[in-house]
Each structure stands twice: as C-alpha cells, then as structure tokens.
XYZ file of C-alpha atoms in Angstrom:
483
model
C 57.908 1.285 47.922
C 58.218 3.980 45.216
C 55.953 4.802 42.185
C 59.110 3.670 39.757
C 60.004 0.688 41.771
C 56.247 -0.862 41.261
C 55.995 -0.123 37.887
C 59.585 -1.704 37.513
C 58.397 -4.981 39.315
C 55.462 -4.819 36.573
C 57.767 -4.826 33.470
C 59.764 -7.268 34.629
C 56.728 -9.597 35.731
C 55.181 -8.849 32.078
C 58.700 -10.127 30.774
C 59.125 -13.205 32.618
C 55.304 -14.034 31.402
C 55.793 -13.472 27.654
C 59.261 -15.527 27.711
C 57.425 -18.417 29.804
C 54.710 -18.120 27.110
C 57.010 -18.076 24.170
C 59.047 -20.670 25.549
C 55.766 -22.772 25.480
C 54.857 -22.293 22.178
C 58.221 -23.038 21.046
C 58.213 -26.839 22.873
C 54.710 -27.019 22.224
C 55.667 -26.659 18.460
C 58.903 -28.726 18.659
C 56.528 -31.730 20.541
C 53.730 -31.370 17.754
C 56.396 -31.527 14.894
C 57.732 -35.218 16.392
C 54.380 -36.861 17.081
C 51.774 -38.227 14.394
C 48.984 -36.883 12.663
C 46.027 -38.147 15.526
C 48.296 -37.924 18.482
C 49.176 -34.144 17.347
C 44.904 -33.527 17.768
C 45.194 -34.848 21.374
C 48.405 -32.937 22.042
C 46.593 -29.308 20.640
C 43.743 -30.271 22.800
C 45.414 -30.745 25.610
C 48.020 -27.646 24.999
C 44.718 -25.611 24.434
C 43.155 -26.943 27.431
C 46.578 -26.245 29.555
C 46.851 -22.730 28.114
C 43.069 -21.844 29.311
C 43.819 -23.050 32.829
C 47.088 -21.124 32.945
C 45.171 -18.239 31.497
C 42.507 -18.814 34.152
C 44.757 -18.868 36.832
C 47.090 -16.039 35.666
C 43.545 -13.860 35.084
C 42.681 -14.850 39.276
C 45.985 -14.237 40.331
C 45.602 -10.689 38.719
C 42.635 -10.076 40.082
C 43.291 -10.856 43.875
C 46.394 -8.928 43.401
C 44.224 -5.797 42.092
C 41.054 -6.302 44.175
C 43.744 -6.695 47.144
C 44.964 -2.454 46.349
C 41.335 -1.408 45.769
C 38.944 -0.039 48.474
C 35.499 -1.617 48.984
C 33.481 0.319 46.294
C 35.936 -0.040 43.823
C 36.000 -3.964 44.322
C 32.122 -4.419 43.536
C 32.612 -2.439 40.332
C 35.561 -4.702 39.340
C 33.650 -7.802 40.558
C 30.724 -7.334 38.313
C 32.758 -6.187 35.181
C 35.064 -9.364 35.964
C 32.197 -11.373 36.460
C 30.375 -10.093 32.968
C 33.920 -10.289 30.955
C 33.832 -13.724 32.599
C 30.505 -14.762 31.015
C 30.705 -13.341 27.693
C 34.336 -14.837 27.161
C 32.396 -18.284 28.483
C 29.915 -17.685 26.540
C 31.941 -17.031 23.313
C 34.131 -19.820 24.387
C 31.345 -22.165 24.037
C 29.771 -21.011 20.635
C 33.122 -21.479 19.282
C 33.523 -24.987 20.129
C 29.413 -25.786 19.226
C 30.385 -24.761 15.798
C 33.810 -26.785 15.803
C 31.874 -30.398 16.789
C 28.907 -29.498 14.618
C 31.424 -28.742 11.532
C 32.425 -32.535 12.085
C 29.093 -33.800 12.902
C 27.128 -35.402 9.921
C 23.236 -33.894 9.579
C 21.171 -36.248 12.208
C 23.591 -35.816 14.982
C 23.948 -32.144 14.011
C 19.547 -31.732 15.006
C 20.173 -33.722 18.080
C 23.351 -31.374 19.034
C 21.234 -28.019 18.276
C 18.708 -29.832 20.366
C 20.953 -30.577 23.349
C 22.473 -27.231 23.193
C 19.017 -25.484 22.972
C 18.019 -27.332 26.138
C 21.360 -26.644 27.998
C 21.302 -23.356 27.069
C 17.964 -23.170 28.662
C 19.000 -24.729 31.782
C 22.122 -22.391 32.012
C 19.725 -19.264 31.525
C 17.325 -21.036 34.503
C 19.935 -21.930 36.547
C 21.387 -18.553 36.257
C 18.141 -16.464 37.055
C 18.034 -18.631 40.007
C 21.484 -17.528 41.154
C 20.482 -13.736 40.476
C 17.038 -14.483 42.185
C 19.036 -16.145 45.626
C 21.613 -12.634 45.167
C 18.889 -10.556 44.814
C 17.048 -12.021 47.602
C 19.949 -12.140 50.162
C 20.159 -8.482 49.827
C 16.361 -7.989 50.616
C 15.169 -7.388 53.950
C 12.572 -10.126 55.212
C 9.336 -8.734 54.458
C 10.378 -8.054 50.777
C 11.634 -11.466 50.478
C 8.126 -12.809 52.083
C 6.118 -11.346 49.114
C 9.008 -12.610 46.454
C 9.101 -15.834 47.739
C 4.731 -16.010 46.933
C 4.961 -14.511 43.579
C 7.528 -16.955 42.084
C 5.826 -19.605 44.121
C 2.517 -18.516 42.828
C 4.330 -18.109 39.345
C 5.703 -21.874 39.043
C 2.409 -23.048 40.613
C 0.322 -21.464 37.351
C 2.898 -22.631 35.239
C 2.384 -26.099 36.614
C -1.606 -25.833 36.664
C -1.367 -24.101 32.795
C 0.795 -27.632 32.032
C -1.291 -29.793 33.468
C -4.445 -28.592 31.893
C -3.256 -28.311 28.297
C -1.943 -32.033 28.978
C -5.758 -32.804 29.405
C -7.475 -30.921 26.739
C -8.223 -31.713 23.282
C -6.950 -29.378 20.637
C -9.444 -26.878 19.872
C -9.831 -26.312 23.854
C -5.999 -25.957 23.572
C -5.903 -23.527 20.965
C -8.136 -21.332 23.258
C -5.862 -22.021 25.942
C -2.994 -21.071 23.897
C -5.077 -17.497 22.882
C -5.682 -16.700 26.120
C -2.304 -17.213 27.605
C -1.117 -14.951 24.689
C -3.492 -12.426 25.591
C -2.826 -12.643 29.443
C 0.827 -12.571 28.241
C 0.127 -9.906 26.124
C -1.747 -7.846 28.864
C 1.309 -8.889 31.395
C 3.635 -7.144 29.075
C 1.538 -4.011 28.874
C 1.177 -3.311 31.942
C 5.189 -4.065 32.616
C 5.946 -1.561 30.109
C 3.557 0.908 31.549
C 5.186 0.740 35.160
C 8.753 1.062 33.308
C 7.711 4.104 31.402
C 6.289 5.853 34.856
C 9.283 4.977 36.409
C 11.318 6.525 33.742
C 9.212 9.653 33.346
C 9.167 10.008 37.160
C 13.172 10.835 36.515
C 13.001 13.032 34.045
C 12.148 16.637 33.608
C 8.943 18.072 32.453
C 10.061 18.870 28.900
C 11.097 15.437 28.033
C 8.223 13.945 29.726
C 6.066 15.415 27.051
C 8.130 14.705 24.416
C 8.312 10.383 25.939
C 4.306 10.882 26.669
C 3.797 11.833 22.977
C 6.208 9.023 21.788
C 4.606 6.561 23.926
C 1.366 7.525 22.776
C 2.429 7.172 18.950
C 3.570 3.899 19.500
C 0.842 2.927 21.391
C -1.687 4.056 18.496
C 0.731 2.529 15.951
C 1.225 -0.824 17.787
C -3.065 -0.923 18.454
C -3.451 0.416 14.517
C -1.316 -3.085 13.407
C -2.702 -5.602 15.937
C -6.669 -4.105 14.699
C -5.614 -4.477 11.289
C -4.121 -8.433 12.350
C -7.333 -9.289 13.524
C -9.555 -8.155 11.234
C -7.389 -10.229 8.638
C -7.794 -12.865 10.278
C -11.383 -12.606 11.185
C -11.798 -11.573 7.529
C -10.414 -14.770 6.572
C -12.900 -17.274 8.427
C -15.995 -15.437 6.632
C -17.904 -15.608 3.989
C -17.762 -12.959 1.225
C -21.442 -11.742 2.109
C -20.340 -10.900 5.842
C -17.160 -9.593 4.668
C -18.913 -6.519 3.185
C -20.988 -5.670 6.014
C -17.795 -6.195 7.959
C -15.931 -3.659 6.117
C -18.644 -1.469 6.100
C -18.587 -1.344 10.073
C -14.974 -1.294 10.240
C -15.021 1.750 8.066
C -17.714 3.143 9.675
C -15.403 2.445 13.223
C -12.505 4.225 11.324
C -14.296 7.426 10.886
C -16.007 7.622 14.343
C -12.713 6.905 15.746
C -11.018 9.652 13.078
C -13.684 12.356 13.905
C -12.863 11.418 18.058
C -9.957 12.193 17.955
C -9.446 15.004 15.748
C -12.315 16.323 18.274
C -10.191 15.382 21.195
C -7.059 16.882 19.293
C -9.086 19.982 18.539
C -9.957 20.471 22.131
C -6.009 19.666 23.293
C -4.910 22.610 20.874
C -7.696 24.839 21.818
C -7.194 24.567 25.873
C -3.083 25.296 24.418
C -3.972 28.776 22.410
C -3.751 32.306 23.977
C -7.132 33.979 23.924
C -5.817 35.733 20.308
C -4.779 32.365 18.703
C -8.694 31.175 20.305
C -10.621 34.074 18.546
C -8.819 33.411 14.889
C -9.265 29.711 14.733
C -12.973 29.889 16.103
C -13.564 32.438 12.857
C -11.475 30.076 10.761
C -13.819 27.026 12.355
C -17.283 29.416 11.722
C -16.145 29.840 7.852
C -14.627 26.591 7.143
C -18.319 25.173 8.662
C -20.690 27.743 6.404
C -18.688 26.822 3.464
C -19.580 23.386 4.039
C -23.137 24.273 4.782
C -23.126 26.533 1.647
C -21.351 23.171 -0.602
C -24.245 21.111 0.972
C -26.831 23.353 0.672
C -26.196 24.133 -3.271
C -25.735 20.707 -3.957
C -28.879 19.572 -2.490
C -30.944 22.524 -3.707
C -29.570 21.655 -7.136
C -30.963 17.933 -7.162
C -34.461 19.519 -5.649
C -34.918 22.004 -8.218
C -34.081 19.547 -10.872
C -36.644 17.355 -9.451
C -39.279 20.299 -9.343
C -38.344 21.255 -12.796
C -38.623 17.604 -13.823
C -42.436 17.504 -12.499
C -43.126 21.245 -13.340
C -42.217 20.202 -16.896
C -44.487 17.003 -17.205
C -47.322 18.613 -15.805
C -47.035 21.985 -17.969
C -46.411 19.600 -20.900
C -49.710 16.905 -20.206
C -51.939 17.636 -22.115
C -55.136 17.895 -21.084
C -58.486 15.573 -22.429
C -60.816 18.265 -22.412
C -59.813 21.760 -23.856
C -59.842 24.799 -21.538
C -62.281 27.683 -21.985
C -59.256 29.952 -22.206
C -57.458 27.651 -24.740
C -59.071 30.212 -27.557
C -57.904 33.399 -25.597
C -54.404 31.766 -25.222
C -54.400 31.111 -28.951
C -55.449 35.248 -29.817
C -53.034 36.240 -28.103
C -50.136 34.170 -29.000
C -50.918 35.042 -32.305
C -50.905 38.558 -31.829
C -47.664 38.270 -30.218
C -45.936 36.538 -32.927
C -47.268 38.939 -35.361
C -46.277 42.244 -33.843
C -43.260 40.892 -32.007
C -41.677 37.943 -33.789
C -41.690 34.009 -34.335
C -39.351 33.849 -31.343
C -40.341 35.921 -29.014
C -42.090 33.093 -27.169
C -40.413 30.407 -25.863
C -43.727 28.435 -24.793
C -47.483 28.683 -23.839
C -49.665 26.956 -22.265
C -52.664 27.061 -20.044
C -51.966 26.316 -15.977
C -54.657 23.735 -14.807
C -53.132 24.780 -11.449
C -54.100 28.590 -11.089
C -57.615 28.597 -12.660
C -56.630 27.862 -16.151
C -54.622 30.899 -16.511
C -53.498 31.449 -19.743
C -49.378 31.914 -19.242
C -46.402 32.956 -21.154
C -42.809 32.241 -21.185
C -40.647 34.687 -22.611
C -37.424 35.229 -23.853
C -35.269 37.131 -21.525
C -33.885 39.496 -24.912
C -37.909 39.912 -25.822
C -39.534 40.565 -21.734
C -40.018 43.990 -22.165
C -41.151 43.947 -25.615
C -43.711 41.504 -25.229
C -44.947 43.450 -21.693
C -45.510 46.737 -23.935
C -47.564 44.713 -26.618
C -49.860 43.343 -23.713
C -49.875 47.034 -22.303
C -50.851 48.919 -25.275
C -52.477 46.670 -27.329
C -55.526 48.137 -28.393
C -57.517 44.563 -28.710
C -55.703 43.150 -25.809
C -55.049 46.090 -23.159
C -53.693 44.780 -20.385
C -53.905 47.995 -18.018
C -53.531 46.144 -14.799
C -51.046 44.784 -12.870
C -51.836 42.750 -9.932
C -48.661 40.657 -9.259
C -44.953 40.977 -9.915
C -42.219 38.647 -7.699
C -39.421 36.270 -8.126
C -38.758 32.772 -7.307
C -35.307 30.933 -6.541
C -35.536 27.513 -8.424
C -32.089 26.464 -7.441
C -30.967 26.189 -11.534
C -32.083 29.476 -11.940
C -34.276 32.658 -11.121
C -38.026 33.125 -12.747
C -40.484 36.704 -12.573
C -43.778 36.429 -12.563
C -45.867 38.917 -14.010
C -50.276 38.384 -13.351
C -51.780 40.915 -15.897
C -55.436 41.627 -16.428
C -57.263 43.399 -19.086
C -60.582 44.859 -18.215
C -61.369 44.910 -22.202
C -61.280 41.557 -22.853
C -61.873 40.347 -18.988
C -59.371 38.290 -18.840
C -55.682 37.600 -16.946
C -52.839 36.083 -18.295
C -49.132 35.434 -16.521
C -46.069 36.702 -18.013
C -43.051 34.534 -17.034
C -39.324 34.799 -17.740
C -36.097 32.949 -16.820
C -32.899 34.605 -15.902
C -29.590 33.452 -15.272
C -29.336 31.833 -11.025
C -25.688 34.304 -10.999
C -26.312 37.353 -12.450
C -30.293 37.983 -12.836
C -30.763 41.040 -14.331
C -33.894 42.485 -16.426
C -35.216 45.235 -17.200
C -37.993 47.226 -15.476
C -41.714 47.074 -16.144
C -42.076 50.835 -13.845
C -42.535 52.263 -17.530
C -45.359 50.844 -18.542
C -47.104 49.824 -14.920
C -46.466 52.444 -11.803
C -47.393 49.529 -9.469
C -44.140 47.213 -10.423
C -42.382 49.944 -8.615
C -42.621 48.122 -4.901
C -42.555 44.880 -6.011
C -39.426 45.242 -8.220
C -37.599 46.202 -5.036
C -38.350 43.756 -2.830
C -37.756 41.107 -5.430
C -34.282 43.122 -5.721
C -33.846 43.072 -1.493
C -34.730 39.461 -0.831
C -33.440 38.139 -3.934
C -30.888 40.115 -5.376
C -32.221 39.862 -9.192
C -31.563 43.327 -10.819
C -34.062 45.819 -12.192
C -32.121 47.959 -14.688
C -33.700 51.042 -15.870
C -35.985 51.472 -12.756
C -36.314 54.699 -11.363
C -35.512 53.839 -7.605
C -34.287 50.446 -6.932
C -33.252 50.174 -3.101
C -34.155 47.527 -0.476
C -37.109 48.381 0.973
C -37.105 45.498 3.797
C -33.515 45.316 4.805
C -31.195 47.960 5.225
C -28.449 48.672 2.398
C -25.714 47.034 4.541
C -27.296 43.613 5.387
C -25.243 40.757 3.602
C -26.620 38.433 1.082
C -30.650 37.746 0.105
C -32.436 35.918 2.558
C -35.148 34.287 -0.303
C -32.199 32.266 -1.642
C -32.129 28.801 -1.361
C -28.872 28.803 -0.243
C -28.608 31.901 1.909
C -26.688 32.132 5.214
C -26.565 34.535 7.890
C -23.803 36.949 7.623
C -23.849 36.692 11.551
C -23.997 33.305 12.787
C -25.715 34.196 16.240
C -28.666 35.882 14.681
C-alpha cells in the first residue's frame, strides 16, 4: 500500500472518530436535558466514566496498531513514554477527583480523606517500587540478584528491629533513637551523594571536573558552615549564660584556627599552581606584608614599654630623697649659674641621680643644648674641660643624649641630658667645644640615626654607608631577612 493511500485511511479513521464523538455528546446532551436534576449527576458520571473507557480503549488500540509498525528498540522507547504518560494522566486523574469529593466533604471527613489518601498514596508508591524492584531484578543476572535480595532483606529486617525497639523504649531513650537514626540517615545520604558525584565526574572531562570538585566542595563547606551553626544554637540554648561565654569563646577560637587552616592550605594550593616568576613575587609580597606586621607589633609594644619606663624613670627622678645628697649644693651652683648666664628656661629640670653615684644631672632644652654645653665648657668657676661620655638611647617615645662632663677645677661630674624628637632627631654638635665627641657623635649617628648638624665629619663608622636602617632602634629590622 502507498504512502497517500495510508495517510488517506488515517483521515478518514480521524473522521469517523470525531463524528462518533460528536454524535455522543449530542445524545448525551439531548438524554441530560430530559432527565432530573439527581438522575442527570448519575448520567454525567456514568457518560464520564464511558468516555474514559472508550478513551482507554481507543488509546490501546492506537498503540498496538503503532507498536505493531515499530522495530524492537523503538517499542521499549514508546513503552516507557506510554507507560509514564500513563501514570501522570492517572495520577492527575486522581488529584482531580480528591479535590472534587473533598470540595463536598464537610471538615472531619475532609482529615480522615487526606488521611486515607496519604496512606494510599503511600501504598501506591510501595507497591510501585516493588514492581520496579521485581523489573529491575528480572533483568539481573543471578549473582547480582543474590546480593539485592540480602540488602532489602537486611533493609526491612532493621526497619523491623528499629520498630520494635522504639515500641519498647521510653521517650528520652527514643529521642536518642530518633538522633541517631537521623544521623545514620544523615551519614547514609552522604555517602550516596558522594558515590553519585564520582560517578558523574568519572564521565566528564577534566575541565569540568574541577569546576564540579570546587562546587561540591563549596557546598559541602556551606552545608557543614549551617549544620555547625544549628548545633551550636541549639547547644547554646540548653546552657547557662556562664558556659555560654566560654562556649563562644572556644567556638571563636575554633573559627580562627579553622580560618588560618585553610587560608594555609589555600596558600599552599595557589603556591604549588604559580610558575617559578609568580613564586618569587608573592614570597617578597609574603616577606613584606610579614615585617610590616612585625614592625606594627613591634612599635606598638615598644610604645607601651617605654611609657612604662618613662612612668618609673619619672617617679624615681621625682622621689625625693630623706637625706640630702652631698652634691645637692654643687647641683644648686650650678643651676644657678646657668639660669643667670643662660636664661630662666634654659633648664627644663635637675636633679641628683641616686642611681649613678649621686650625679648631679641636667635636662635641657633641645633650642638651649649647645648653649648650656659652652657655659659648662668655658665657665671660668665651673670648667668643665672633660668629656668622658657622649651616646644615645632609643626610649620608644623618643630619642635622649647623654653627655658625662667633669671639671678638674671644681672635681666634680655632672650629666648633660637632652630629648629629641623619636622621627627626626637632630642636634647640634658638641666637636666645637670637646675634640673627643667626634667618635661618639658618629656612632650614635650609625646605630641610631640621630643627626649631628654642624659636625665636621659625620659618617658611620661601624656599618658601611649602604646598610639599611639603625640597628640600636627598638624597632629595627633587617633589610635582609636571611641575615
């Protein structure tokens, strides 16, 4: 038979079925318009019923005829996709008509229907896994069917046992039980998922496994991130408020640890990525991010030390003493002469140091230093020819000189101090009036960086003019961080 003669038999079947279906209708209207109001519910029921078998048939008939032309592949395609359509239009069918006799149900009936329909769907979703189990299994050879067969009888026999011992425990032991079927469900789950996602990643290509590996892995943190945060409410909720803070302490102590892991562990992962290039800039980038920290740290502490130190310097410079020194007179002299020749401020204190033999010592303003040293040095009462000690000290807030002068004339020393700004010491040079500050000027200038202006050859005389920084600082670092 010919291409147009089939496809003529077609039309004309399609014809005769619409005119035996409109003919229907049109008695099935004609009947309802004769008979009452209740017997026209029975007669829709019964047309609707009739119309479903005929459509049931007609659908069989079809498919016989089709499956009948199609070769053997084909026909296992159309069976499945006949046998889905099938259930879904069932399945349709049925939530149509649950929400037709629950419309006309009154409220207590309507629980007991949900309830009924909730336990048949159950039943239909248990008797259909069955089905699909038996289908499965009839395609398996016998060993596979072997090991089935003991996991689902292993299966219903811990569902049974898991029954039959929450049936005999009291309720806190079943709450346990309860947890640790969750967790054991929980776990069951996991490791599901984790066979799935080999399985998938075994398919695909390499690109696109790293791309699912880092998904997976996001998810994974994200999904351990919200359960952690679940059970610490909930833990946080049975205990008292005292416990609570040392609970939150630990947890945030478990956050950073966990934080600095795996930025660690990230750190590495990028590294062992990098061309050797790439390697050498981030380790510099590593080396100065880490001695700017150090040099943060450093400052800060050495700021809170030397404000300590000045604290106690202070009170103990200040005390004053129950007995008078022996030098207290000699301090007083020449103080005096000081404020005479030089000015009222020219001082800023005085005092006598209990700690260095009673010495009497002077603290000078930074604008009056050098003044003051040429008074002591050509004095004619005072005459303080000698000098036996010049060097700086880093106290953190700021930089101090130290000058020990001794005059022959009057046999006595006396120190000479001055403070100078921590950032940019500079003050001027004492080589004028003593030769010997020559040496110690410059190696308070190499290890310390305070400037000597007006000296006639300030140059490092430890270190050589291209070393980096002043190693007497408190907060000093190596320019090289191997040395």
């Amino acid at each position: 038979m010919s291409e147009k003669e089939d496809l003529a038999k077609q039309k004309a079947e399609a014809a005769a079925k619409a005119k035996a279906a409109a003919l229907a209708r049109k008695k099935a209207k004609e009947e309802t318009a004769e008979k009452p109001e209740g017997e026209m519910d029975i007669a829709k029921q019964k047309a609707a019923a009739a119309a479903k078998a005929k459509a049931a048939a007609l659908a069989k008939k079809q498919a016989k005829e089709e499956t009948s032309e199609k070769p053997e592949g084909e026909m296992d395609i159309a069976k499945q996709k006949a046998a889905a359509a099938a259930k879904a239009k069932a399945a349709a069918l049925a939530r149509k008509q649950a929400k037709e006799e629950t419309a006309e149900k009154p409220e207590g009936e309507m629980d007991i229907a949900k309830q009924k329909a909730a336990a048949a769907a159950k039943a239909k979703a248990a008797a259909l896994a069955k089905k699909q189990a038996k289908e499965e299994a009839a395609e398996k050879p016998e060993g596979e069917m072997d090991i089935a067969k003991q996991k689902a009888a292993a299966a219903a026999l811990a569902r049974k046992q898991a029954k039959e011992e929450t049936a005999e425990k009291p309720e806190g032991e079943m709450d346990v039980a309860k947890q640790k079927a969750a967790a054991a469900a929980k776990a069951k789950a996991a490791a599901l998922a984790r066979k799935q996602a080999k399985e998938e990643a075994a398919e695909k290509p390499e690109g696109e496994i790293d791309v699912a590996k880092q998904k997976a892995a996001a998810a994974a943190k994200a999904k351990a991130a919200a359960l952690a945060r679940k059970q610490a409410k909930e833990e946080a909720a049975e205990k008292p408020e005292g416990e609570m803070d040392v609970a939150k302490q630990k947890a945030a102590a478990a956050a950073k640890a966990k934080a600095a892991a795996l930025a660690r562990k990230q750190a590495k992962e990028e590294a062992a990525e990098k061309p050797e290039g790439e390697m050498d800039v981030a380790k510099q980038k590593a080396v100065a991010a880490a001695k700017a920290k150090a040099a943060a740290a450093a400052k800060a502490k050495a700021a809170a030390a030397a404000k300590n130190r000045t604290a106690v310097q202070e009170s103990e410079e200040v005390d004053t003493p129950s007995e008078i020194s022996p030098n207290q007179s000699k301090l007083d002299q020449i103080v005096s002469a000081i404020e005479s020749h030089v000015g009222q401020g020219a001082l800023l204190e005085n005092y006598i140091n209990r700690l260095s033999k009673d010495v009497p010592t002077l603290v000078a303003n930074p604008d009056t230093y050098f003044s003051i040293a040429k008074f002591l040095r050509y004095d004619e009462q005072l005459d303080f020819s000698y000098l036996s000690e010049l060097h700086g000290t880093d106290f953190e807030s700021h930089m101090e000189i130290y000058v020990h002068l001794h005059s022959f004339k009057m046999n006595q020393s006396v120190a000479l101090k001055v403070k100078l700004d921590r950032d940019t010491p500079v003050i001027p040079s004492l080589v004028p009036l003593w030769s010997g500050a020559n040496w110690p000027e410059c190696e308070a200038y190499d290890l310390l960086g305070i400037n000597f202006y007006e000296h006639p050859d300030l140059k490092r005389i430890l270190l050589g003019e291209d070393w980096k920084g002043y190693p007497l600082r408190k907060d000093y670092e190596p320019y090289d961080v191997e040395v």
